[in-house]
Short mmCIF file of C-alpha atoms in Angstrom, two decimals:
data_model
loop_
_atom_site.label_atom_id
_atom_site.label_comp_id
_atom_site.label_asym_id
_atom_site.label_seq_id
_atom_site.Cartn_x
_atom_site.Cartn_y
_atom_site.Cartn_z
CA GLN A 1 -6.11 -70.25 47.82
CA GLN A 2 -5.39 -67.32 45.47
CA ALA A 3 -2.19 -65.76 44.31
CA THR A 4 -2.08 -62.31 42.75
CA CYS A 5 0.69 -61.45 40.31
CA THR A 6 1.46 -58.02 38.84
CA ALA A 7 3.66 -56.94 35.96
CA ASP A 8 4.51 -53.61 34.35
CA TYR A 9 4.78 -52.93 30.64
CA SER A 10 5.99 -49.74 29.00
CA VAL A 11 3.87 -48.78 26.04
CA THR A 12 5.86 -48.23 22.85
CA GLN A 13 5.15 -45.89 19.97
CA ALA A 14 4.16 -48.88 17.90
CA ASP A 15 1.57 -49.76 20.55
CA LEU A 16 0.11 -46.23 20.40
CA ASP A 17 0.04 -46.39 16.64
CA ALA A 18 -1.73 -49.77 16.83
CA GLY A 19 -4.37 -48.29 19.09
CA GLN A 20 -4.39 -51.00 21.78
CA VAL A 21 -2.23 -53.55 23.64
CA ASP A 22 -3.44 -57.19 23.68
CA ASN A 23 -2.28 -59.53 26.48
CA VAL A 24 -2.88 -63.28 26.95
CA VAL A 25 -1.92 -64.97 30.23
CA LEU A 26 -1.76 -68.62 31.50
CA ALA A 27 -1.43 -69.80 35.11
CA GLN A 28 0.84 -72.91 35.38
CA THR A 29 2.03 -75.06 38.30
CA THR A 30 2.83 -78.72 39.27
CA PHE A 31 0.90 -81.17 41.43
CA GLY A 32 1.87 -84.07 43.68
CA ALA A 33 5.01 -86.06 44.14
CA GLY A 34 5.22 -86.60 40.46
CA ASN A 35 5.13 -82.86 39.73
CA LEU A 36 2.33 -83.24 37.34
CA PRO A 37 1.91 -80.05 35.26
CA VAL A 38 -1.31 -78.14 35.76
CA ALA A 39 -2.35 -75.13 33.59
CA SER A 40 -5.34 -72.81 33.52
CA SER A 41 -7.30 -71.78 30.51
CA PRO A 42 -5.91 -68.68 28.69
CA ALA A 43 -7.18 -65.31 29.85
CA ASP A 44 -6.88 -62.27 27.53
CA GLU A 45 -7.20 -58.55 28.07
CA SER A 46 -7.01 -55.66 25.58
CA VAL A 47 -6.14 -52.15 26.71
CA LEU A 48 -6.89 -49.18 24.47
CA ALA A 49 -3.78 -47.12 23.80
CA GLY A 50 -5.49 -43.74 24.14
CA GLN A 51 -4.65 -42.27 20.76
CA GLU A 52 -4.68 -38.45 20.65
CA PRO A 53 -3.76 -37.41 17.10
CA SER A 54 -2.96 -33.74 16.62
CA MET A 55 -0.91 -31.56 14.33
CA ALA A 56 -0.15 -27.84 14.10
CA LEU A 57 0.80 -25.60 11.19
CA ILE A 58 2.53 -22.26 11.73
CA LYS A 59 2.76 -19.93 8.72
CA THR A 60 5.25 -17.07 8.67
CA ALA A 61 5.44 -14.37 5.98
CA THR A 62 8.57 -12.33 5.33
CA VAL A 63 7.96 -9.40 2.97
CA ASP A 64 10.75 -7.87 0.89
CA THR A 65 11.00 -4.18 0.06
CA ILE A 66 8.03 -2.96 -1.93
CA ASN A 67 8.86 -1.97 -5.51
CA PRO A 68 7.81 1.45 -6.87
CA ASP A 69 5.05 -0.19 -8.92
CA GLY A 70 3.53 -1.78 -5.79
CA THR A 71 4.78 -5.30 -6.41
CA PHE A 72 6.89 -7.19 -3.89
CA ASN A 73 8.26 -10.60 -3.04
CA VAL A 74 7.12 -12.52 0.02
CA THR A 75 8.63 -15.69 1.43
CA PHE A 76 6.31 -18.08 3.25
CA ASP A 77 7.65 -20.56 5.79
CA LEU A 78 5.19 -23.29 6.78
CA GLU A 79 6.17 -25.42 9.77
CA THR A 80 4.15 -28.58 10.42
CA THR A 81 4.54 -30.29 13.81
CA ASN A 82 3.14 -33.61 15.01
CA THR A 83 1.69 -32.43 18.33
CA GLY A 84 -0.23 -35.67 19.03
CA ASN A 85 0.89 -39.07 20.24
CA VAL A 86 0.64 -41.19 17.08
CA THR A 87 2.77 -41.37 13.96
CA LEU A 88 1.38 -39.49 10.97
CA SER A 89 1.89 -40.60 7.37
CA ASN A 90 1.04 -39.47 3.84
CA LEU A 91 1.78 -35.88 4.75
CA THR A 92 0.02 -33.17 2.73
CA LEU A 93 0.40 -29.40 2.57
CA VAL A 94 -1.70 -27.00 0.48
CA ASP A 95 -1.65 -23.18 0.23
CA ASP A 96 -4.11 -21.92 -2.39
CA LEU A 97 -2.95 -18.34 -2.76
CA ASN A 98 -4.81 -17.77 -6.03
CA ALA A 99 -8.17 -18.59 -4.48
CA GLN A 100 -7.60 -16.48 -1.37
CA TYR A 101 -5.80 -13.46 -2.84
CA GLY A 102 -7.62 -13.38 -6.15
CA ALA A 103 -6.66 -14.14 -9.72
CA GLY A 104 -3.62 -12.29 -11.01
CA VAL A 105 -2.15 -11.32 -7.65
CA ILE A 106 0.51 -14.03 -7.88
CA THR A 107 2.63 -12.99 -10.86
CA ALA A 108 5.59 -15.31 -10.37
CA VAL A 109 6.89 -18.12 -8.20
CA VAL A 110 10.44 -17.02 -7.46
CA ASN A 111 11.41 -20.08 -5.41
CA GLN A 112 9.50 -23.34 -5.68
CA PRO A 113 8.31 -25.02 -2.46
CA THR A 114 11.19 -26.84 -0.81
CA VAL A 115 11.56 -28.67 2.48
CA THR A 116 14.06 -26.28 4.03
CA THR A 117 14.01 -27.95 7.46
CA PRO A 118 13.45 -31.71 7.19
CA PRO A 119 12.17 -33.88 10.06
CA THR A 120 14.93 -35.13 12.36
CA ASP A 121 13.49 -38.29 13.95
CA ALA A 122 14.95 -41.49 12.56
CA THR A 123 11.47 -42.90 11.92
CA SER A 124 10.26 -39.83 10.03
CA ILE A 125 10.39 -39.61 6.24
CA ASN A 126 11.00 -36.34 4.43
CA PRO A 127 8.04 -35.68 2.12
CA GLY A 128 10.25 -33.94 -0.43
CA SER A 129 9.29 -31.48 -3.15
CA PRO A 130 5.98 -31.50 -5.01
CA SER A 131 5.10 -32.42 -8.53
CA PRO A 132 3.70 -30.72 -10.59
CA THR A 133 5.27 -27.29 -10.29
CA PHE A 134 3.56 -24.92 -7.88
CA THR A 135 1.92 -21.90 -9.56
CA GLY A 136 0.06 -20.39 -6.61
CA ALA A 137 -3.00 -22.59 -6.89
CA GLY A 138 -4.15 -25.31 -4.51
CA THR A 139 -1.66 -27.93 -5.63
CA ALA A 140 0.54 -29.89 -3.24
CA LEU A 141 3.51 -28.17 -1.65
CA VAL A 142 5.17 -31.48 -0.72
CA GLY A 143 5.73 -34.85 -2.31
CA THR A 144 4.07 -38.11 -1.33
CA GLY A 145 5.00 -40.70 1.26
CA GLY A 146 6.08 -38.40 4.05
CA VAL A 147 6.00 -39.71 7.64
CA LEU A 148 6.17 -37.56 10.78
CA ALA A 149 7.05 -39.04 14.15
CA VAL A 150 5.53 -37.73 17.37
CA GLY A 151 7.03 -34.36 18.29
CA ASP A 152 8.87 -34.05 14.99
CA SER A 153 8.36 -31.23 12.48
CA TYR A 154 9.31 -30.10 9.00
CA THR A 155 9.28 -26.72 7.28
CA VAL A 156 8.45 -25.88 3.68
CA SER A 157 9.48 -22.53 2.21
CA PHE A 158 8.67 -20.79 -1.05
CA THR A 159 8.81 -17.27 -2.47
CA VAL A 160 6.27 -15.59 -4.74
CA THR A 161 5.87 -12.17 -6.34
CA LEU A 162 2.62 -10.40 -5.47
CA ASP A 163 0.93 -7.63 -7.42
CA PRO A 164 -2.08 -6.43 -5.40
CA THR A 165 -2.43 -3.13 -7.25
CA ASN A 166 -5.65 -4.15 -9.01
CA LEU A 167 -7.38 -5.04 -5.76
CA PRO A 168 -9.78 -2.52 -4.21
CA ALA A 169 -8.36 -0.30 -1.47
CA PRO A 170 -7.71 -0.77 1.36
CA ILE A 171 -5.69 -3.82 0.38
CA ASN A 172 -5.76 -6.65 2.90
CA LEU A 173 -4.00 -9.86 1.86
CA GLU A 174 -5.30 -12.64 4.12
CA ASN A 175 -4.22 -16.24 3.71
CA THR A 176 -4.46 -19.62 5.42
CA ALA A 177 -2.61 -22.82 4.51
CA THR A 178 -3.68 -26.38 5.39
CA THR A 179 -1.58 -29.33 6.48
CA GLY A 180 -2.84 -32.90 6.64
CA ALA A 181 -1.89 -36.52 7.24
CA THR A 182 -3.19 -40.07 7.51
CA LEU A 183 -3.62 -41.73 10.93
CA PRO A 184 -2.29 -45.22 11.71
CA VAL A 185 -4.27 -48.22 10.44
CA PRO A 186 -6.83 -49.30 13.06
CA VAL A 187 -6.42 -52.69 14.73
CA ASP A 188 -9.41 -54.03 12.83
CA GLY A 189 -7.69 -53.28 9.53
CA SER A 190 -10.29 -50.75 8.44
CA VAL A 191 -9.47 -47.66 6.39
CA PRO A 192 -7.42 -45.25 8.52
CA GLY A 193 -8.73 -41.78 9.28
CA THR A 194 -7.16 -38.47 8.39
CA ILE A 195 -6.29 -35.30 10.25
CA SER A 196 -5.72 -31.72 9.14
CA ASP A 197 -4.97 -28.29 10.55
CA ASN A 198 -5.34 -24.78 9.20
CA SER A 199 -2.38 -22.51 9.73
CA GLU A 200 -1.81 -20.08 12.54
CA ASN A 201 0.10 -16.90 11.83
CA GLY A 202 3.69 -17.07 12.97
CA ALA A 203 6.15 -14.30 13.64
CA ILE A 204 4.69 -10.80 13.26
CA VAL A 205 6.75 -8.04 11.68
CA PRO A 206 6.15 -4.96 13.82
CA ASP A 207 5.17 -1.68 12.21
CA ASP A 208 8.59 -0.05 12.18
CA GLY A 209 7.46 3.02 10.28
CA ASN A 210 9.60 2.10 7.30
CA PRO A 211 7.63 3.30 4.27
CA ALA A 212 9.16 0.62 2.08
CA THR A 213 7.85 -2.40 3.98
CA ALA A 214 4.57 -4.14 4.66
CA VAL A 215 3.06 -5.17 7.98
CA VAL A 216 2.36 -8.82 8.77
CA SER A 217 -0.28 -9.36 11.43
CA ASP A 218 -2.86 -11.80 12.80
CA GLY A 219 -6.17 -12.24 11.07
CA THR A 220 -9.36 -13.31 12.82
CA ASP A 221 -9.92 -16.87 13.98
CA PRO A 222 -13.01 -17.98 12.04
CA ASP A 223 -14.11 -20.26 14.87
CA THR A 224 -13.20 -19.33 18.43
CA THR A 225 -15.39 -22.08 19.90
CA ASP A 226 -13.05 -24.93 18.98
CA ASN A 227 -9.75 -25.91 20.54
CA ASP A 228 -7.86 -25.36 17.33
CA THR A 229 -6.18 -22.03 16.67
CA GLU A 230 -6.73 -20.99 13.08
CA ILE A 231 -5.39 -17.46 12.67
CA PRO A 232 -4.86 -16.27 9.09
CA THR A 233 -1.68 -14.49 8.08
CA VAL A 234 -2.51 -10.94 6.98
CA ILE A 235 -0.31 -8.59 4.93
CA THR A 236 -1.20 -4.89 4.95
CA PHE A 237 0.75 -1.85 3.85
CA ASP A 238 2.35 0.89 5.87
CA VAL A 239 3.61 2.45 2.66
CA GLU A 240 1.61 5.27 1.10
CA GLY A 241 2.32 7.67 -1.70
CA GLY A 242 2.33 11.44 -1.55
CA VAL A 243 2.63 14.51 -3.81
CA THR A 244 3.27 18.21 -3.25
CA LEU A 245 2.63 21.18 -5.55
CA VAL A 246 4.59 24.43 -5.57
CA LYS A 247 3.48 27.34 -7.76
CA ALA A 248 5.70 30.17 -9.00
CA ALA A 249 4.48 33.39 -10.63
CA THR A 250 6.79 35.46 -12.86
CA LEU A 251 5.64 38.83 -14.23
CA ASP A 252 6.86 40.00 -17.63
CA THR A 253 6.28 43.75 -18.13
CA THR A 254 8.08 43.90 -21.49
CA VAL A 255 5.35 42.20 -23.53
CA VAL A 256 3.61 45.45 -24.45
CA GLY A 257 6.67 47.63 -24.20
CA GLY A 258 8.78 49.41 -21.66
CA ALA A 259 9.42 48.52 -18.06
CA GLU A 260 6.10 49.84 -16.80
CA LEU A 261 3.18 47.53 -16.29
CA ASN A 262 0.58 47.66 -19.04
CA VAL A 263 -2.55 45.89 -20.11
CA GLY A 264 -1.46 42.89 -22.16
CA ASP A 265 1.63 42.12 -20.11
CA GLN A 266 1.85 38.49 -19.01
CA ILE A 267 2.21 36.37 -15.91
CA THR A 268 3.90 33.00 -16.39
CA TYR A 269 2.95 30.37 -13.85
CA THR A 270 5.14 27.32 -13.22
CA PHE A 271 3.69 24.36 -11.32
CA THR A 272 6.16 21.87 -9.85
CA VAL A 273 4.81 18.53 -8.64
CA THR A 274 7.04 16.33 -6.48
CA ASN A 275 6.47 12.68 -5.62
CA THR A 276 7.31 12.76 -1.93
CA SER A 277 7.27 8.97 -1.59
CA SER A 278 10.64 7.26 -1.57
CA ALA A 279 8.99 3.91 -2.28
CA LEU A 280 6.04 4.21 -4.68
CA ASN A 281 5.27 5.71 -8.07
CA ALA A 282 2.70 8.50 -8.35
CA LEU A 283 0.46 7.81 -11.34
CA ASN A 284 -1.88 9.90 -13.50
CA VAL A 285 -0.71 13.22 -12.11
CA ALA A 286 -2.97 16.15 -13.03
CA VAL A 287 -2.85 19.86 -12.15
CA SER A 288 -5.83 22.22 -12.25
CA GLU A 289 -6.63 25.76 -11.14
CA THR A 290 -8.82 26.01 -8.05
CA LEU A 291 -8.64 29.71 -7.13
CA PHE A 292 -8.10 32.63 -9.52
CA THR A 293 -9.01 36.29 -9.05
CA GLY A 294 -7.96 37.58 -12.48
CA THR A 295 -10.68 39.05 -14.68
CA GLY A 296 -9.38 37.71 -17.98
CA THR A 297 -9.19 34.19 -19.37
CA ALA A 298 -7.95 31.95 -16.57
CA PRO A 299 -4.62 30.17 -17.15
CA THR A 300 -4.71 26.49 -18.09
CA PRO A 301 -1.80 24.38 -16.78
CA VAL A 302 -0.10 22.40 -19.56
CA PRO A 303 2.47 19.67 -18.76
CA ASP A 304 6.00 20.34 -19.92
CA ASP A 305 6.36 16.71 -21.10
CA ASN A 306 9.21 15.98 -18.75
CA GLY A 307 7.51 13.12 -16.93
CA THR A 308 7.47 9.38 -17.52
CA ASP A 309 4.79 7.05 -18.85
CA ILE A 310 5.27 4.45 -16.14
CA ASP A 311 1.83 2.87 -16.45
CA THR A 312 2.04 2.82 -20.28
CA THR A 313 -1.15 4.83 -20.83
CA GLY A 314 0.50 7.06 -23.43
CA THR A 315 0.90 10.22 -21.35
CA LEU A 316 3.99 11.50 -19.58
CA ASN A 317 2.23 12.20 -16.31
CA ASP A 318 3.69 9.59 -13.96
CA LEU A 319 6.37 10.15 -11.34
CA ALA A 320 8.95 7.76 -9.98
CA PRO A 321 9.78 8.03 -6.26
CA ASN A 322 11.17 11.48 -5.40
CA ALA A 323 10.85 12.64 -9.03
CA ARG A 324 9.43 15.98 -10.18
CA LEU A 325 7.21 17.10 -13.03
CA THR A 326 6.36 20.64 -14.16
CA TRP A 327 3.37 22.34 -15.77
CA SER A 328 3.23 25.87 -17.22
CA ALA A 329 0.53 28.44 -17.94
CA THR A 330 0.36 32.09 -19.01
CA TYR A 331 -2.13 34.84 -18.22
CA VAL A 332 -2.65 38.17 -19.98
CA LEU A 333 -3.33 41.08 -17.63
CA THR A 334 -6.44 43.22 -17.96
CA GLN A 335 -6.96 46.79 -16.79
CA ALA A 336 -9.23 45.50 -14.04
CA ASP A 337 -6.35 43.36 -12.77
CA ILE A 338 -4.00 46.32 -12.66
CA ASP A 339 -6.63 48.45 -10.94
CA ALA A 340 -7.14 45.71 -8.35
CA GLY A 341 -3.41 45.77 -7.62
CA MET A 342 -3.08 41.99 -7.28
CA VAL A 343 -3.95 38.65 -8.82
CA ASP A 344 -4.35 35.65 -6.51
CA ASN A 345 -3.92 32.14 -7.82
CA GLN A 346 -3.87 28.63 -6.38
CA ALA A 347 -3.91 25.21 -8.03
CA SER A 348 -4.28 21.63 -6.88
CA VAL A 349 -2.70 18.35 -7.90
CA THR A 350 -4.30 14.91 -7.98
CA ALA A 351 -2.68 11.51 -8.50
CA GLU A 352 -2.85 7.97 -7.20
CA ASP A 353 -0.34 5.46 -5.92
CA PRO A 354 -0.12 1.91 -7.35
CA PHE A 355 -2.53 0.67 -4.66
CA GLY A 356 -5.24 3.06 -5.84
CA ASN A 357 -4.93 5.49 -2.93
CA ALA A 358 -5.87 9.05 -3.95
CA LEU A 359 -3.07 11.61 -3.60
CA THR A 360 -3.88 15.34 -3.44
CA ASP A 361 -2.30 18.65 -2.49
CA VAL A 362 -3.00 22.36 -2.86
CA SER A 363 -0.23 24.54 -4.22
CA ASP A 364 2.18 26.44 -2.03
CA ASN A 365 3.74 29.68 -3.21
CA ASP A 366 7.32 29.66 -4.44
CA VAL A 367 8.78 32.71 -2.71
CA ALA A 368 11.81 32.62 -5.01
CA ALA A 369 9.65 34.03 -7.85
CA ASN A 370 7.64 37.28 -8.02
CA GLY A 371 4.66 36.09 -6.02
CA ILE A 372 4.17 36.52 -2.30
CA ASP A 373 2.47 34.24 0.21
CA GLY A 374 -1.26 34.67 0.35
CA ALA A 375 -3.77 32.87 2.56
CA ASP A 376 -2.83 29.39 3.77
CA ASN A 377 -5.34 26.84 2.48
CA SER A 378 -3.41 23.74 3.47
CA ALA A 379 -5.46 20.96 5.03
CA ALA A 380 -3.38 21.05 8.21
CA GLY A 381 -3.05 24.81 8.31
CA ASP A 382 0.70 24.38 8.52
CA GLY A 383 1.73 26.96 5.94
CA THR A 384 2.25 24.45 3.13
CA GLY A 385 -0.68 25.69 1.03
CA ASN A 386 -0.22 29.42 0.61
CA VAL A 387 -2.02 31.14 -2.25
CA THR A 388 0.33 32.69 -4.82
CA SER A 389 -0.42 36.43 -4.72
CA LEU A 390 1.18 38.69 -7.34
CA PRO A 391 0.97 42.40 -6.36
CA PHE A 392 1.35 45.22 -8.86
CA ALA A 393 2.98 48.55 -8.04
CA PRO A 394 0.52 51.27 -9.14
CA THR A 395 1.99 54.18 -11.09
CA PRO A 396 -0.81 56.74 -11.17
CA ASP A 397 -0.08 59.84 -13.23
CA LEU A 398 -2.08 62.69 -14.74
CA SER A 399 -1.27 65.40 -17.23
CA VAL A 400 -3.22 68.49 -18.36
CA VAL A 401 -2.55 70.57 -21.45
CA LYS A 402 -4.16 74.04 -21.80
CA GLY A 403 -4.41 75.93 -25.03
CA ALA A 404 -6.30 78.91 -26.42
CA THR A 405 -8.11 77.68 -29.45
CA SER A 406 -9.64 80.99 -30.56
CA VAL A 407 -9.48 84.75 -29.79
CA GLY A 408 -12.46 87.02 -30.49
CA ALA A 409 -12.43 90.46 -31.96
CA LEU A 410 -11.40 93.39 -29.85
CA GLN A 411 -14.41 95.23 -28.59
CA ALA A 412 -14.81 99.05 -28.25
CA ASP A 413 -14.41 98.78 -24.53
CA GLY A 414 -11.14 96.95 -25.00
CA SER A 415 -12.47 93.44 -24.12
CA PHE A 416 -12.34 90.33 -26.27
CA ASP A 417 -13.35 86.59 -25.94
CA VAL A 418 -10.84 83.77 -25.62
CA THR A 419 -11.76 80.06 -25.91
CA TYR A 420 -9.51 77.70 -23.90
CA THR A 421 -9.22 73.91 -24.36
CA LEU A 422 -7.94 71.85 -21.42
CA VAL A 423 -7.01 68.21 -22.25
CA THR A 424 -6.52 65.95 -19.24
CA THR A 425 -4.77 62.60 -19.90
CA ASN A 426 -4.34 59.59 -17.62
CA THR A 427 -0.67 58.89 -18.20
CA GLY A 428 -0.42 56.24 -15.43
CA ASN A 429 -1.40 52.53 -15.40
CA VAL A 430 -4.47 52.60 -13.17
CA THR A 431 -7.97 53.89 -13.76
CA LEU A 432 -8.67 57.28 -12.12
CA ASP A 433 -12.01 58.24 -10.58
CA ASN A 434 -13.60 61.46 -9.22
CA LEU A 435 -11.78 63.75 -11.64
CA THR A 436 -11.58 67.48 -10.85
CA LEU A 437 -10.37 70.39 -12.95
CA VAL A 438 -9.70 73.91 -11.66
CA ASP A 439 -8.48 76.87 -13.60
#
């Protein structure tokens, strides 16, 4: 005869960590009137525990307001979770910002890596803070000896100052961190394996249009064929600099004398550059003439030395956010200018923001001065790039003086010769053509 016995056993975490459950069974009974004990030989069975180690790292970047020089602070939060079914030990966490961003981008570590959210399971062990001090390189972000129970997690946070202004535009800061751990010791006592995971980008800061913030977004998974999601955290910039140029023309008719316009009178041009960005500096500002119809020596804009040497290059041609800087130039009128009745003039400004983006604008006429709006040469055709046209009021005038310069002798018939001289003078300020003289 046969008897079949069944029993249930609930697998523990320790069993999963061990990798298998071993079971030895004996069949025992008694025989005869004397109840003699009878026992079978031992039977053993080992059941594999079905280990499925897995871990996940989520990296979140929070960017502070961008400074006018293009630097900013960013706080990284790295959350590691044991997503498998075995206990993980010897926790590691590395984020080599220097290698991925480039040398010199990390200028300071504001807050050293700290476990801001420790694991909560009673069997987990907080890995603690690292040693040596983190400088942005691929050194450990946590201490040694950390243990993470199944389903448990911990978060490490740190803050660094970034200066990406020396990177080529467009600037794209892409970064991936790596978490790791040691698996449980196998049942045969051999060296345990390890596991790791590259970070996936966490919360995304939407593009809110705020010119003083950056945009955090998903990078590209380098391998879409595996089951692991490895999406870099990318920081790009919504902020962009901008400059405008306004040109004023003032005519001085008193240089030569009198209130009337004369050759040699002067036009004074004033060029006002404004940094329209409320967030970034405008660097290396320069103004140059691009359109000039005068026939004399063209004006050369000279800075009025009221700027700031922000980038320490020795010239006062940098602008803080919303600041202004002026240039001046003079032009001496020629007769051809007065005859033409107008001198047109337009300039352009060039600069760059701290990220290396080129900033340009063509001048717009300042209607508060003597000039009037000429043609609009703005890129958008929106009336923000009008040529400064300075018209002159012609004052044509002509005088003639007639005199008898000699009288001949009286003839017998009573006649005599008279010589007349007629002097015609242009007493106005414009050249006169097609002269006629009738007497």
